Coordinates of C-alpha atoms in Angstrom, one line a residue:
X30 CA -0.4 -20.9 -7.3
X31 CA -2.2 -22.5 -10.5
X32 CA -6.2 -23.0 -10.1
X33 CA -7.1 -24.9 -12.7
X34 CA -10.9 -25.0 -11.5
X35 CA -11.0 -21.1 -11.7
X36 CA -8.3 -20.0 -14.0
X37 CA -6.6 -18.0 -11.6
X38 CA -2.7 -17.0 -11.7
X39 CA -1.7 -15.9 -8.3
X40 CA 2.2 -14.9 -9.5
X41 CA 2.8 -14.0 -5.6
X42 CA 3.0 -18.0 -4.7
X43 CA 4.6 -19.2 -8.1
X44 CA 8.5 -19.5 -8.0
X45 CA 10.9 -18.3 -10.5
X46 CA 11.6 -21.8 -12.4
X47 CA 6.9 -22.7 -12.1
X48 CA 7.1 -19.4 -13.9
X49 CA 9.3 -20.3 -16.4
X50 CA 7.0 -23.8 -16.7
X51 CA 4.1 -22.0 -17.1
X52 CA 4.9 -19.8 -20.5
X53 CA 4.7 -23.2 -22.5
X54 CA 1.4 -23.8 -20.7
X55 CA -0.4 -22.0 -23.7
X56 CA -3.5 -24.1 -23.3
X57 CA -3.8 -22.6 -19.6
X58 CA -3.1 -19.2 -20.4
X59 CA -5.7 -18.8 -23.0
X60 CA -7.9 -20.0 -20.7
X61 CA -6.9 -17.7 -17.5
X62 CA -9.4 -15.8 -16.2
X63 CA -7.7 -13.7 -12.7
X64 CA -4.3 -13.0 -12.5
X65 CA -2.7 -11.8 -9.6
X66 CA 0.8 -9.9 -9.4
X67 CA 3.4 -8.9 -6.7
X68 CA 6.9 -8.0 -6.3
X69 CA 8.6 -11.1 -6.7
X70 CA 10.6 -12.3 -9.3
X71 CA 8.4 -14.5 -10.5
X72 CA 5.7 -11.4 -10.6
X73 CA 8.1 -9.3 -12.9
X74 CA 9.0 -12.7 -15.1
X75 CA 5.4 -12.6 -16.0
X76 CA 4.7 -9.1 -16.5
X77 CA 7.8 -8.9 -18.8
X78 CA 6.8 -12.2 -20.7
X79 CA 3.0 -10.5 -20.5
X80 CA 3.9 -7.3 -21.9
X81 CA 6.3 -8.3 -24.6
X82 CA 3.5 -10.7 -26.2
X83 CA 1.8 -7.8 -27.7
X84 CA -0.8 -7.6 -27.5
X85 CA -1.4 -9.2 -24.2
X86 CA -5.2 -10.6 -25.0
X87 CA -3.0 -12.9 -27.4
X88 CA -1.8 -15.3 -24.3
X89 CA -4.6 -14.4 -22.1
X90 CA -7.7 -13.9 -24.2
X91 CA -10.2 -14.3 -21.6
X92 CA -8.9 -12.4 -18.2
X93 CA -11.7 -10.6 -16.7
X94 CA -9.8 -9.8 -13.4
X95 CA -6.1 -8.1 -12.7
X96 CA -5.1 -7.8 -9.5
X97 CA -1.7 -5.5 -8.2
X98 CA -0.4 -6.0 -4.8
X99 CA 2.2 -3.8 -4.9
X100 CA 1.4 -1.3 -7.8
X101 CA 4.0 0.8 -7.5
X102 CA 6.5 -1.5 -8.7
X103 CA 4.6 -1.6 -12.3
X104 CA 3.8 2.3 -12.5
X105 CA 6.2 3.0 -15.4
X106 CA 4.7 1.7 -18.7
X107 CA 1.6 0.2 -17.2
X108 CA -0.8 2.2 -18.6
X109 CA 0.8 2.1 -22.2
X110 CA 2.3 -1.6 -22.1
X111 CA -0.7 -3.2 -20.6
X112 CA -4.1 -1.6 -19.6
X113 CA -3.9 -0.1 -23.2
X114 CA -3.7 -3.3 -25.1
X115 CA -6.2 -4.4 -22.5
X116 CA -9.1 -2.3 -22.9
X117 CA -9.0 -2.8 -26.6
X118 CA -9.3 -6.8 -26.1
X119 CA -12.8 -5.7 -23.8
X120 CA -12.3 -8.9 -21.6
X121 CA -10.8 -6.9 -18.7
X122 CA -13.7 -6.0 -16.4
X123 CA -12.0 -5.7 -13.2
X124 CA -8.7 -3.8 -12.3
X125 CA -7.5 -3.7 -8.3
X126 CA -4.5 -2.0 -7.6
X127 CA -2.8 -1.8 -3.9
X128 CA -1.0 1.2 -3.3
X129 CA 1.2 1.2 -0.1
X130 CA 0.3 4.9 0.5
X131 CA -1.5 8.0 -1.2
X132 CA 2.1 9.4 -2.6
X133 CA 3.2 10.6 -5.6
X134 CA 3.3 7.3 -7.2
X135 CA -0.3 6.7 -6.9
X136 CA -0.9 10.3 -7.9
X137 CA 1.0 9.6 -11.1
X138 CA -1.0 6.4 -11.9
X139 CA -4.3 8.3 -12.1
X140 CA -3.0 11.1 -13.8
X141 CA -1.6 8.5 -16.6
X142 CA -4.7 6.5 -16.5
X143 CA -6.8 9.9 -17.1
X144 CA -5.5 10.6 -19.5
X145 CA -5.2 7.9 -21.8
X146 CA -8.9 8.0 -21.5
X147 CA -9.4 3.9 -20.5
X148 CA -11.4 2.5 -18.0
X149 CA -13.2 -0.9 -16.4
X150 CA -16.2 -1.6 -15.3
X151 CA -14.5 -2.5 -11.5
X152 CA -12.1 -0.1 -10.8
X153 CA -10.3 -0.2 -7.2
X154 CA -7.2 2.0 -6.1
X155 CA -6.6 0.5 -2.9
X156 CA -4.5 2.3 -0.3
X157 CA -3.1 -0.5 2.1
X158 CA -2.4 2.0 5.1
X159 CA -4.3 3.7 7.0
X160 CA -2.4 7.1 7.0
X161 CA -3.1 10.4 5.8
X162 CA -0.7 13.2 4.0
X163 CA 1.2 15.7 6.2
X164 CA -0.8 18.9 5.3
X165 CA 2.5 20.5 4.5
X166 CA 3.4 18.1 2.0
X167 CA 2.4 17.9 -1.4
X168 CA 3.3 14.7 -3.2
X169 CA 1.7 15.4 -6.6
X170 CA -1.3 16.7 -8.0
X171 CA -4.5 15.4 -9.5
X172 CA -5.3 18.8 -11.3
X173 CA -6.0 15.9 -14.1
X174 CA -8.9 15.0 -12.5
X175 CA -10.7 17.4 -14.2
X176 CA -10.6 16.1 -18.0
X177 CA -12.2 13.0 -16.4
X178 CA -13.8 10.9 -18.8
X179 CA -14.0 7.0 -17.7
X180 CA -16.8 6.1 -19.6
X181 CA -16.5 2.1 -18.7
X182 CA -16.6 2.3 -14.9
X183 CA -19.6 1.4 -12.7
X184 CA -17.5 0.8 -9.6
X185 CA -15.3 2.8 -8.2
X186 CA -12.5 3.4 -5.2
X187 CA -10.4 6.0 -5.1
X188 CA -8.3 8.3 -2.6
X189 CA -8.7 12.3 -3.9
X190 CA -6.8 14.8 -2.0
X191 CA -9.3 17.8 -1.6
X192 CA -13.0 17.8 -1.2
X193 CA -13.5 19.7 -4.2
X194 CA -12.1 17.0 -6.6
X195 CA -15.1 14.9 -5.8
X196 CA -17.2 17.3 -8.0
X197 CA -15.2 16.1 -10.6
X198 CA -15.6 12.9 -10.0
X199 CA -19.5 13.3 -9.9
X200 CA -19.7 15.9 -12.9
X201 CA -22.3 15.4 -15.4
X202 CA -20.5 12.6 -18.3
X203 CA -17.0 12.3 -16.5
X204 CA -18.3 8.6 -15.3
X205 CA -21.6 8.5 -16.8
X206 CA -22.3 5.1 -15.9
X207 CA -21.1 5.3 -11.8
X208 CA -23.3 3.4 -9.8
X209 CA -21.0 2.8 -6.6
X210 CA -18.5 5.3 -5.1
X211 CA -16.0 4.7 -2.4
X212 CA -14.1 7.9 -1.5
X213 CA -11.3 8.7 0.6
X214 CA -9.9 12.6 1.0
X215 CA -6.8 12.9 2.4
X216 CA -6.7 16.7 3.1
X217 CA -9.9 18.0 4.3
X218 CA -8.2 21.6 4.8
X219 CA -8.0 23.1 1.5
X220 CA -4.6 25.4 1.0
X221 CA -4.5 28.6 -1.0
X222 CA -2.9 26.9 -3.9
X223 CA -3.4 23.4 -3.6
X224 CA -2.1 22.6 -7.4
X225 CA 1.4 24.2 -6.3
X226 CA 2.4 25.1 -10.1
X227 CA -0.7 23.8 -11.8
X228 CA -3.8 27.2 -12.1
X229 CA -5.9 27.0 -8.8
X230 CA -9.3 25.5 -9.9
X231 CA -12.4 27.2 -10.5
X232 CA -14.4 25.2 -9.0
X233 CA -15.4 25.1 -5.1
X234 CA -16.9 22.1 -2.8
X235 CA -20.3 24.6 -2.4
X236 CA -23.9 23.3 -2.9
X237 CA -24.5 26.0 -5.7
X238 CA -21.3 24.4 -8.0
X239 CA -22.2 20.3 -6.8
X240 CA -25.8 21.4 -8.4
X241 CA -24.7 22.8 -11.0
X242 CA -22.3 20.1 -11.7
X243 CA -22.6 17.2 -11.1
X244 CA -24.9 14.0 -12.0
X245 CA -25.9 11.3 -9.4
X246 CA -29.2 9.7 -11.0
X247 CA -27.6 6.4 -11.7
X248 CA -25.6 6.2 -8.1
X249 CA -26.8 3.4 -5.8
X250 CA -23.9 2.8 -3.4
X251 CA -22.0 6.3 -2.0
X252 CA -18.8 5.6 0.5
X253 CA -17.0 8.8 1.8
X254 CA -14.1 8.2 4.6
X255 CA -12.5 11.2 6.6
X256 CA -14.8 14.1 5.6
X257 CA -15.8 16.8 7.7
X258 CA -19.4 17.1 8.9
X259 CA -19.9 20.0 7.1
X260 CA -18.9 19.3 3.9
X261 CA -21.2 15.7 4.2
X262 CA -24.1 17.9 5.0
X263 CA -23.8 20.6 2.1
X264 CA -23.4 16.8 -0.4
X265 CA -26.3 15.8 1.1
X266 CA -28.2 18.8 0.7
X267 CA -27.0 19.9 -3.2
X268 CA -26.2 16.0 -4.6
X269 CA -29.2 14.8 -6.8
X270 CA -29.5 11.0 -5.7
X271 CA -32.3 9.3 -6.8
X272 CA -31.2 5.8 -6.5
X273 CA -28.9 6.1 -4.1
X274 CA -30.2 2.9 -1.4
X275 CA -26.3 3.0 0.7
X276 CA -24.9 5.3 2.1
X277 CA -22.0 4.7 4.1
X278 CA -19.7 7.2 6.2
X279 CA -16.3 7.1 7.8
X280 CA -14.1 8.8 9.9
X281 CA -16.7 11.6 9.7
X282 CA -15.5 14.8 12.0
X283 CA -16.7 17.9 13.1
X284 CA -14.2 20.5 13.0
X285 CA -16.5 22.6 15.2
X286 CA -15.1 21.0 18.3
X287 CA -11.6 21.6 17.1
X288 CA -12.0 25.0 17.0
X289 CA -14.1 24.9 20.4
X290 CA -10.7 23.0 21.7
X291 CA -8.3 25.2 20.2
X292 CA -10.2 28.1 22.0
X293 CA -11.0 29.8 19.0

């Protein structure tokens, strides 16, 4: 679909021989504002067209807003092919990628994006199902999560996989500018290596480390999804919040009543 009021490029409802229309539409491209990919054919058309025109801000000049509904299928040389060449042109303020589930492709994608150092002002890593890891299986690691440094982004969603990688997160400089935070953990129990080959971090999800950490005095908006009790309490206690006017919790559990179940 072409909007010609908005400038938007939704790839998803464009077939393969609009696409091929659309490349001589140089007018309309410098002038696109959104555009939205898939997995169709037409999707990857653009992308490759996209990409090749190096760099990318010299067809689309203006796009503030990139949209991915099935990210996975771009992992390999996004980063470098396209967010890159993006962040340099500054016009990019919102990225939204849609992750079918938290596996090791995702895990990759934040590792890559880490460290190439880049980020947006809108930043959202969207995972489409509702479905947590097997606490047996590892995927991937974000052990990169702690050379942090998005210094762009004032909104942010992502999916971590241990409690303690929110300190991260919320340390003093990694996203200096972080005024809303939507989290989701996906393993709430912590395993005795949870890096597999990477060194176990030195860090723990304790209100003496989350003060001694970590910066909250620009945060206004705080989401957390499936977190125990326990762990929301120490945050609350140890997390300097100042302007924090929302706070939000999901799938909140206390694992004192599984262990009262369990007969333990």
């Amino acid at each position: 679909m072409i909007d010609s009021q908005s400038f938007l490029l939704n790839t998803k409802l464009i077939s393969y021989s609009e696409m091929n229309q659309i490349f001589v539409m140089h007018s309309y491209l410098l002038e696109l504002r959104t555009i939205i990919l898939s997995n169709s054919c037409s999707s990857s058309a653009f992308y490759k067209y996209w990409t090749k025109n190096l760099p990318p801000m010299s067809i689309t000049p203006k796009v503030k807003q990139l949209i991915l509904l099935n990210a996975s299928y771009y992992i390999y040389g996004l980063v470098d092919s396209l967010l890159i060449p993006l962040s340099v042109g500054n016009s990019l303020e919102y990225l939204h990628l849609i992750f079918q589930c938290p596996d090791r492709t995702y895990m990759m994608f934040i590792t890559f994006l880490i460290q190439a150092q880049i980020s947006f002002h809108t930043m959202i890593f969207e995972i489409e199902k509702d479905w947590y890891c097997d606490r047996e299986v590892v995927y991937s690691s974000l052990s990169e999560l702690k050379n942090l440094h998005w210094s762009s982004t004032v909104q942010l969603t992502l999916t971590i996989q241990f409690p303690f990688e929110m300190i991260f997160i919320l340390e003093t400089n990694a996203i200096p500018f972080l005024e809303h935070l939507y989290i989701t953990v996906e393993q709430e129990q912590l395993r005795i290596n949870p890096y597999l080959d990477a060194p176990p971090p030195q860090i723990q999800f304790c209100e003496s480390d989350i003060r001694q950490m970590t910066d909250g005095t620009r945060l206004q908006t705080l989401v957390l999804r499936h977190l125990a009790l326990y762990n929301v309490i120490i945050l609350i206690r140890s997390f300097n919040m100042p302007l924090l006017n929302k706070l939000t919790l999901v799938d909140i559990f206390d694992e004192s009543y599984t262990r009262f179940d369990n007969g333990s």
